[in-house]
XYZ file of C-alpha atoms in Angstrom:
527
model
C 15.672 -19.391 -14.438
C 16.358 -20.759 -10.998
C 19.578 -19.542 -9.402
C 21.313 -22.551 -7.891
C 21.343 -21.443 -4.265
C 18.100 -22.840 -2.794
C 17.218 -21.819 0.749
C 17.593 -24.843 3.046
C 14.352 -23.874 4.787
C 12.353 -25.535 2.054
C 12.986 -28.772 0.191
C 10.985 -31.689 -1.051
C 9.577 -34.461 1.117
C 12.348 -36.814 0.082
C 15.134 -34.447 1.000
C 15.752 -32.408 4.136
C 12.551 -31.248 5.788
C 11.986 -27.506 6.114
C 13.803 -26.336 9.255
C 10.824 -24.152 10.086
C 8.782 -27.302 10.675
C 8.957 -29.386 13.827
C 8.468 -32.872 12.424
C 9.786 -35.779 14.463
C 12.240 -38.127 12.782
C 9.699 -40.959 12.970
C 7.427 -38.980 10.629
C 9.985 -38.409 7.892
C 9.728 -40.567 4.753
C 12.718 -42.686 3.866
C 15.407 -41.020 1.787
C 15.494 -42.505 -1.744
C 18.697 -44.499 -2.123
C 20.505 -45.881 -5.183
C 23.394 -48.336 -4.979
C 25.807 -48.031 -7.907
C 27.824 -51.155 -8.749
C 30.378 -50.006 -11.301
C 33.974 -49.146 -12.116
C 35.865 -46.083 -10.958
C 36.845 -43.478 -13.570
C 39.931 -41.517 -12.495
C 38.853 -38.709 -14.822
C 35.503 -38.648 -12.977
C 33.436 -38.286 -16.142
C 31.815 -41.717 -16.140
C 31.443 -44.762 -13.893
C 30.990 -44.498 -10.146
C 31.840 -40.812 -10.148
C 29.165 -39.978 -12.744
C 26.584 -42.003 -10.820
C 27.356 -40.198 -7.575
C 27.052 -36.786 -9.197
C 23.899 -37.638 -11.154
C 22.133 -38.967 -8.059
C 23.207 -35.903 -6.082
C 21.848 -33.636 -8.808
C 18.525 -35.481 -8.706
C 18.277 -35.314 -4.906
C 18.947 -38.995 -4.181
C 21.483 -40.696 -1.898
C 24.003 -42.931 -3.683
C 26.159 -45.660 -2.150
C 28.772 -47.550 -4.159
C 30.357 -50.912 -4.830
C 33.493 -50.578 -6.955
C 34.150 -53.434 -9.370
C 37.268 -52.072 -11.086
C 39.640 -49.132 -10.870
C 40.536 -47.560 -14.188
C 43.280 -45.151 -15.142
C 41.651 -42.895 -17.728
C 41.370 -39.302 -18.799
C 39.927 -37.319 -21.675
C 42.255 -39.121 -24.107
C 41.327 -42.707 -23.257
C 41.762 -45.637 -20.879
C 45.359 -46.280 -19.855
C 44.710 -49.210 -17.527
C 42.098 -51.338 -15.750
C 42.574 -53.048 -12.403
C 39.717 -55.422 -11.478
C 38.804 -55.470 -7.790
C 39.248 -58.963 -6.239
C 36.038 -60.961 -6.219
C 35.914 -61.507 -2.470
C 36.204 -57.768 -1.866
C 33.402 -56.974 -4.324
C 31.291 -59.463 -2.393
C 32.185 -57.789 0.914
C 31.199 -54.381 -0.448
C 27.855 -55.712 -1.666
C 27.047 -57.386 1.632
C 28.098 -54.310 3.611
C 25.700 -52.017 1.783
C 22.808 -54.363 1.028
C 22.585 -55.867 4.521
C 22.597 -52.538 6.334
C 21.555 -49.602 4.160
C 18.782 -51.249 2.134
C 18.902 -49.225 -1.099
C 15.702 -48.871 -3.113
C 17.362 -49.337 -6.519
C 20.587 -50.955 -7.697
C 22.209 -49.534 -10.821
C 25.043 -51.432 -12.517
C 27.767 -50.176 -14.801
C 31.073 -51.856 -15.573
C 30.969 -55.543 -14.537
C 34.386 -56.799 -15.637
C 34.012 -60.559 -15.070
C 31.436 -63.330 -15.124
C 32.303 -64.102 -11.496
C 31.378 -60.569 -10.404
C 28.050 -60.877 -12.245
C 27.338 -64.169 -10.440
C 28.195 -62.656 -7.054
C 25.981 -59.666 -7.783
C 23.040 -61.886 -8.726
C 23.526 -64.012 -5.595
C 23.697 -60.899 -3.419
C 20.492 -59.494 -4.924
C 18.698 -62.778 -4.275
C 19.914 -62.768 -0.667
C 19.085 -59.071 -0.137
C 16.207 -58.186 -2.501
C 16.027 -54.554 -3.542
C 12.580 -53.031 -3.934
C 10.892 -49.663 -4.269
C 7.140 -49.510 -3.709
C 7.020 -53.317 -3.497
C 8.610 -53.759 -6.914
C 12.057 -55.089 -7.762
C 14.305 -52.302 -8.963
C 17.492 -53.068 -10.878
C 18.804 -50.807 -13.636
C 21.449 -52.472 -15.802
C 23.654 -50.257 -17.947
C 25.596 -52.874 -19.959
C 28.931 -51.058 -20.212
C 31.015 -52.908 -22.824
C 33.175 -50.381 -24.652
C 34.607 -47.095 -23.381
C 34.112 -43.838 -25.247
C 37.661 -44.161 -26.592
C 36.916 -47.635 -27.979
C 38.552 -49.755 -25.273
C 36.752 -53.108 -24.849
C 35.520 -53.532 -21.267
C 33.428 -56.709 -21.631
C 34.319 -59.911 -23.484
C 32.065 -62.625 -25.004
C 31.748 -64.611 -21.744
C 30.490 -61.512 -19.935
C 27.877 -61.012 -22.645
C 26.591 -64.525 -22.001
C 26.355 -63.868 -18.248
C 24.530 -60.605 -18.842
C 21.996 -62.251 -21.134
C 21.464 -65.394 -19.058
C 21.789 -64.202 -15.454
C 21.508 -60.441 -14.951
C 19.054 -59.240 -17.590
C 16.254 -61.555 -16.407
C 16.476 -59.797 -13.010
C 16.473 -56.272 -14.447
C 13.656 -53.776 -14.244
C 15.358 -51.613 -16.887
C 18.312 -52.286 -19.194
C 19.836 -49.283 -20.999
C 22.151 -50.281 -23.895
C 23.282 -47.759 -26.462
C 23.069 -48.883 -30.086
C 26.582 -50.405 -30.023
C 25.862 -52.323 -26.820
C 22.466 -53.435 -28.112
C 24.157 -54.685 -31.268
C 26.661 -56.734 -29.241
C 23.926 -58.199 -27.049
C 22.229 -59.389 -30.242
C 25.337 -60.861 -31.890
C 26.506 -57.697 -33.643
C 23.290 -57.065 -35.539
C 23.537 -53.686 -37.338
C 21.438 -50.852 -35.897
C 21.185 -47.980 -38.343
C 17.620 -46.698 -38.079
C 14.953 -46.043 -35.462
C 13.143 -49.095 -36.819
C 16.292 -51.141 -36.067
C 16.319 -49.744 -32.525
C 12.704 -50.812 -32.008
C 13.457 -54.292 -33.287
C 16.522 -54.523 -31.029
C 14.557 -53.421 -27.969
C 11.955 -56.103 -28.661
C 14.646 -58.777 -29.101
C 16.521 -57.788 -25.938
C 13.245 -57.861 -24.008
C 13.104 -61.609 -24.741
C 16.166 -62.052 -22.474
C 13.927 -61.187 -19.523
C 14.201 -57.513 -18.497
C 10.862 -55.810 -17.881
C 11.865 -52.669 -19.799
C 14.474 -52.033 -22.505
C 15.737 -48.547 -23.334
C 17.883 -48.448 -26.477
C 19.810 -45.173 -26.443
C 20.264 -43.564 -29.839
C 22.724 -40.811 -29.076
C 25.207 -42.400 -31.510
C 22.632 -43.002 -34.239
C 23.939 -41.513 -37.458
C 21.863 -39.381 -39.806
C 19.507 -38.302 -37.028
C 19.179 -34.632 -36.152
C 17.689 -35.520 -32.746
C 18.913 -37.759 -29.953
C 16.252 -40.485 -30.025
C 15.828 -43.173 -27.371
C 13.384 -46.081 -27.684
C 11.726 -47.681 -24.640
C 9.890 -51.022 -24.878
C 7.978 -52.487 -21.939
C 6.837 -55.712 -23.572
C 3.556 -54.183 -24.740
C 4.234 -50.821 -26.329
C 7.030 -48.568 -27.528
C 7.804 -45.073 -26.259
C 9.944 -42.664 -28.245
C 11.903 -39.930 -26.457
C 13.453 -37.134 -28.497
C 15.727 -34.283 -27.510
C 17.907 -31.819 -29.336
C 21.331 -33.147 -30.238
C 23.866 -31.029 -28.345
C 27.104 -30.597 -30.292
C 29.920 -30.818 -27.766
C 33.026 -32.790 -26.843
C 31.905 -32.628 -23.209
C 29.826 -35.794 -23.375
C 31.906 -38.435 -21.591
C 29.684 -40.394 -19.222
C 26.301 -39.546 -20.739
C 25.251 -43.205 -20.782
C 26.202 -43.773 -17.154
C 24.527 -40.529 -16.184
C 21.249 -41.263 -17.955
C 21.009 -44.709 -16.356
C 21.867 -43.298 -12.922
C 19.277 -40.539 -13.301
C 16.658 -43.128 -14.283
C 17.581 -45.146 -11.183
C 17.266 -42.000 -9.072
C 13.763 -41.269 -10.363
C 12.720 -44.893 -9.815
C 14.003 -44.639 -6.239
C 11.604 -41.731 -5.750
C 8.749 -43.915 -6.946
C 8.380 -42.758 -10.556
C 7.156 -45.164 -13.199
C 9.656 -46.140 -15.878
C 8.400 -43.907 -18.748
C 8.293 -40.872 -16.462
C 11.716 -41.703 -15.020
C 13.200 -41.883 -18.526
C 11.532 -38.594 -19.521
C 12.886 -36.716 -16.486
C 16.351 -38.279 -16.740
C 16.699 -37.510 -20.442
C 15.718 -33.884 -19.933
C 18.253 -33.596 -17.110
C 21.074 -34.961 -19.298
C 20.102 -32.677 -22.188
C 20.169 -29.633 -19.892
C 23.544 -30.611 -18.389
C 25.088 -31.155 -21.825
C 23.839 -27.807 -23.116
C 25.193 -26.046 -20.044
C 28.569 -27.833 -20.219
C 29.303 -27.673 -23.935
C 31.987 -24.970 -23.638
C 33.709 -26.141 -20.433
C 37.402 -26.917 -20.995
C 38.696 -29.886 -18.974
C 41.497 -31.994 -20.458
C 43.089 -32.120 -23.901
C 41.328 -35.135 -25.420
C 38.066 -35.598 -27.283
C 36.064 -37.269 -24.495
C 35.656 -34.498 -21.983
C 33.382 -34.691 -18.948
C 30.350 -32.494 -18.358
C 29.152 -30.736 -15.239
C 26.398 -32.782 -13.593
C 25.645 -30.176 -10.943
C 25.671 -27.147 -13.273
C 27.959 -25.242 -10.932
C 31.240 -24.705 -12.758
C 30.214 -21.520 -14.547
C 29.788 -19.740 -11.241
C 26.950 -17.250 -11.472
C 24.994 -19.284 -14.022
C 21.274 -19.441 -13.168
C 20.017 -22.927 -13.963
C 16.396 -23.810 -14.703
C 14.422 -25.486 -11.946
C 14.322 -28.929 -13.513
C 11.166 -30.860 -12.743
C 11.286 -33.176 -9.761
C 8.134 -35.238 -9.053
C 8.647 -34.737 -5.322
C 7.958 -31.020 -5.798
C 4.279 -32.003 -6.068
C 4.094 -33.093 -2.414
C 2.323 -29.983 -1.104
C 1.129 -27.997 -4.097
C -0.199 -24.551 -3.126
C -2.632 -22.915 -5.582
C -3.242 -19.233 -4.855
C -6.571 -17.412 -4.970
C -6.589 -13.592 -4.950
C -10.238 -13.415 -3.846
C -9.445 -15.344 -0.666
C -6.416 -13.195 0.060
C -8.531 -10.064 -0.265
C -11.046 -11.458 2.221
C -8.239 -11.824 4.760
C -6.624 -8.507 3.911
C -3.298 -9.795 2.607
C -1.441 -9.505 -0.662
C -0.707 -12.381 -3.005
C 2.984 -11.895 -2.268
C 2.487 -12.241 1.489
C 0.311 -15.310 0.968
C 2.903 -17.034 -1.214
C 5.702 -16.307 1.248
C 3.632 -17.646 4.159
C 2.777 -20.841 2.268
C 6.419 -21.522 1.456
C 7.491 -20.862 5.023
C 4.862 -23.386 6.127
C 6.249 -26.076 3.828
C 4.662 -25.688 0.370
C 6.890 -27.473 -2.143
C 5.526 -25.830 -5.301
C 3.340 -22.771 -5.943
C 0.844 -22.118 -8.721
C -0.319 -18.543 -9.301
C -3.939 -18.512 -10.400
C -5.516 -15.188 -11.370
C -8.882 -15.243 -13.124
C -10.072 -11.640 -12.926
C -6.900 -9.559 -13.047
C -5.567 -7.505 -15.938
C -2.492 -8.941 -17.649
C -0.213 -6.100 -16.517
C -1.117 -6.587 -12.855
C -0.920 -10.365 -13.204
C 2.580 -10.086 -14.638
C 3.773 -7.733 -11.883
C 2.388 -10.057 -9.210
C 3.949 -13.092 -10.853
C 7.377 -11.442 -11.015
C 7.249 -10.518 -7.327
C 6.105 -14.011 -6.303
C 8.774 -15.582 -8.520
C 11.477 -13.642 -6.694
C 10.233 -15.019 -3.374
C 9.993 -18.587 -4.698
C 13.522 -18.495 -6.050
C 14.911 -17.238 -2.776
C 13.530 -20.423 -1.198
C 14.294 -22.782 -4.107
C 10.601 -23.524 -4.730
C 9.290 -23.701 -8.324
C 6.565 -21.279 -9.436
C 3.990 -22.190 -12.082
C 1.446 -19.970 -13.808
C -2.087 -21.242 -14.249
C -3.264 -21.260 -17.907
C -1.419 -18.099 -19.023
C 1.578 -19.223 -21.061
C 2.117 -15.614 -22.169
C 2.593 -14.532 -18.550
C 4.850 -17.518 -17.830
C 7.076 -16.561 -20.766
C 7.099 -12.885 -19.871
C 8.197 -13.399 -16.260
C 10.345 -16.523 -16.944
C 8.342 -18.641 -14.506
C 9.360 -22.248 -13.970
C 6.373 -23.531 -15.919
C 2.610 -23.640 -16.404
C -0.414 -25.683 -15.457
C -3.053 -25.973 -18.178
C -6.555 -27.401 -18.407
C -8.343 -29.401 -21.070
C -9.825 -26.220 -22.564
C -6.389 -24.606 -22.949
C -3.829 -25.275 -25.675
C -2.506 -28.864 -25.955
C 0.567 -29.832 -23.945
C 2.521 -30.385 -27.170
C 2.079 -26.748 -28.199
C 2.870 -25.531 -24.690
C 6.067 -27.595 -24.788
C 7.026 -26.146 -28.164
C 6.524 -22.613 -26.837
C 8.214 -23.090 -23.466
C 11.120 -25.326 -24.475
C 12.502 -28.488 -22.872
C 13.355 -27.246 -19.366
C 10.079 -25.695 -18.239
C 7.560 -27.613 -16.135
C 4.179 -28.424 -17.670
C 1.211 -29.853 -15.787
C -2.171 -30.792 -17.237
C -5.531 -31.270 -15.500
C -6.923 -34.704 -16.432
C -10.021 -36.669 -15.477
C -9.789 -39.652 -17.831
C -7.104 -42.173 -18.833
C -7.325 -40.848 -22.391
C -6.519 -37.330 -21.241
C -3.622 -38.635 -19.130
C -2.203 -40.499 -22.125
C -2.467 -37.388 -24.301
C -0.658 -35.344 -21.649
C 2.214 -37.835 -21.642
C 2.474 -37.910 -25.430
C 2.343 -34.108 -25.557
C 5.369 -33.698 -23.290
C 3.746 -32.836 -19.950
C 5.671 -33.499 -16.743
C 2.746 -34.342 -14.459
C -1.034 -34.440 -14.348
C -3.462 -32.983 -11.834
C -6.359 -35.360 -11.251
C -9.702 -34.360 -9.752
C -11.715 -32.898 -8.342
C -11.430 -35.619 -5.799
C -13.910 -33.920 -3.454
C -16.425 -31.104 -3.945
C -14.884 -27.646 -3.918
C -16.181 -24.103 -3.743
C -13.481 -22.725 -6.050
C -15.018 -24.260 -9.184
C -18.775 -24.421 -9.599
C -20.424 -27.415 -11.283
C -17.133 -29.295 -11.321
C -17.906 -33.037 -11.226
C -15.917 -35.052 -8.713
C -14.118 -38.320 -9.368
C -13.719 -39.464 -5.758
C -10.953 -41.719 -4.462
C -11.880 -44.476 -6.923
C -11.540 -42.084 -9.831
C -8.217 -40.851 -8.501
C -6.989 -44.426 -8.210
C -8.056 -45.123 -11.792
C -6.284 -41.994 -13.041
C -3.081 -42.891 -11.209
C -3.041 -46.444 -12.509
C -3.600 -45.194 -16.050
C -1.055 -42.373 -15.948
C 2.553 -42.773 -17.014
C 3.252 -39.414 -15.367
C 3.391 -38.360 -11.699
C 0.001 -37.338 -10.324
C -1.060 -34.610 -7.901
C -4.581 -34.931 -6.479
C -6.719 -31.794 -6.764
C -10.131 -30.619 -5.581
C -11.552 -30.113 -2.104
C -8.546 -31.526 -0.260
C -7.904 -30.349 3.298
C -6.537 -31.520 6.630
C -9.588 -33.735 7.246
C -9.298 -35.820 4.084
C -5.696 -35.561 2.867
C -4.761 -38.720 4.790
C -7.410 -40.701 2.883
C -5.899 -39.485 -0.388
C -2.292 -40.329 0.436
C -3.016 -43.690 2.031
C -4.054 -44.969 -1.394
C -0.323 -45.751 -1.558
C -0.017 -45.448 -5.337
C 3.615 -45.020 -6.484
C 2.957 -42.146 -8.873
C 0.600 -40.233 -6.553
C 3.079 -37.610 -5.401
C 1.005 -35.146 -3.419
C -2.031 -32.908 -3.112
C -2.942 -29.522 -4.557
C -4.721 -27.231 -2.102
C -6.456 -23.854 -2.398
C -9.046 -22.993 0.258
C -7.481 -25.115 3.021
C -4.433 -22.830 2.880
C -5.467 -19.440 1.536
C -8.987 -19.078 2.918
C -7.649 -19.174 6.465
C -6.383 -16.569 8.890
C -2.836 -17.981 9.067
C -1.564 -19.441 5.795
C 1.751 -20.556 7.293
C 0.072 -22.384 10.196
C -2.398 -24.203 7.936
C 0.374 -25.154 5.512
C 2.558 -26.450 8.321
C -0.288 -28.539 9.721
C -1.051 -30.056 6.328
C 2.631 -30.744 5.629
C 2.945 -32.641 8.897
C -0.188 -34.640 8.155
C 1.035 -35.541 4.657
C 4.452 -36.544 5.978
C 2.831 -38.823 8.556
C 0.503 -40.338 5.941
C 3.411 -41.010 3.596
C 5.457 -42.601 6.355
C 2.584 -44.933 7.267
C 2.075 -45.987 3.642
C 5.775 -46.565 2.951
């Protein structure tokens, strides 16, 4: 479990740079930015307030355009005051013309005129992330308490004007039913049919949320991209603290898209985040009604130690330890890990091939303590038993290890799972099995694995294009070739995994710092 007090010295490439590094501002990648266009919830469980908190929890900046001000609490909605059209337009122009968000996420759009102004504004100031339009539409129509927030004319505008511009639309089963003329949705098969029908309105992806689906023990969401269906399942958390889950899921998806994730991966990460927040918040008492808010930042229980939820940006500089190299340089694994983190490593994998389990476990526990003091996730290579015993943040497994699906069943929903993959088929199996990312390589020859065939930059490109998950490049990567890897400019290529270039050197911190700076510069050039 990761105690929620990360050291500001180390953070991901998209957030604040490590203070120990001296990187000029011109080298820093752009901060991912979501613009939320939605209504204000005075109870702060849904709407603009939920979007702000969800984006903050996912490490993304969020600006806002308020379309309506509501008076509501845990009992229901007591009043709605629509913001004048000309002022909505001014807000949109203010943000879009200056701050250039990567993704726009919509919530409550209380009039057809506001929808028209939004569409006009998006045509005047196109929003893109990695050269792709990015608009997430959460078609808010009815509040949790049953108050109608969108009439028939608004439904027509959504279908005819906004949905054709959307990258992702995220209706729950009630909203999907209304978009389709009140067609009943009672089964997962109905949800699939609805997603396919809504896709005909023009959005590139449709996510039908099944949290309200009756007679289902799991919370099942169905994603359709025009070619295939994806099914996402999570445990159904029994709680009254669920107000704003729809807004939050859509905002979290927008946040992951702003970081460059592909849609299936963004949905996977966002859904796991919401599930974790609901589980954490199920006993929090706020208000006297039945639609209570939950804690997006997992802070209200004070000393609670939250899991280090997977963030694709953690893969930026992935340090893989090697005890043999550390011995050559006369340092301990613990000292090596600390030096790598101080140099800018964003995630650490402990790899021990020739060490007894007891010693491996003791080393892992000591390294985990260091990683948590800096807010950096720690993974264990191959050994799920060691990961469970020391409560590491996750594992990285190879094709000869147990399948990702079994690893997920053993580790639970919050742990990080990575899988080494060389082929598109292996990448697809990793996604289906519940992995969070894949490691693809070896890109270049390496002396850490004998007789390991390389895939080269072309093979890495093929793997990235085939993968629905974030990718970290592995194998023979160092300061001389890392730029060539990152300048491929593929949206889901999130970083490089390095062994010898860091740990088979006299100064681990210096080598890590140098590589971090090079990667930051390469990413800035590509973006």
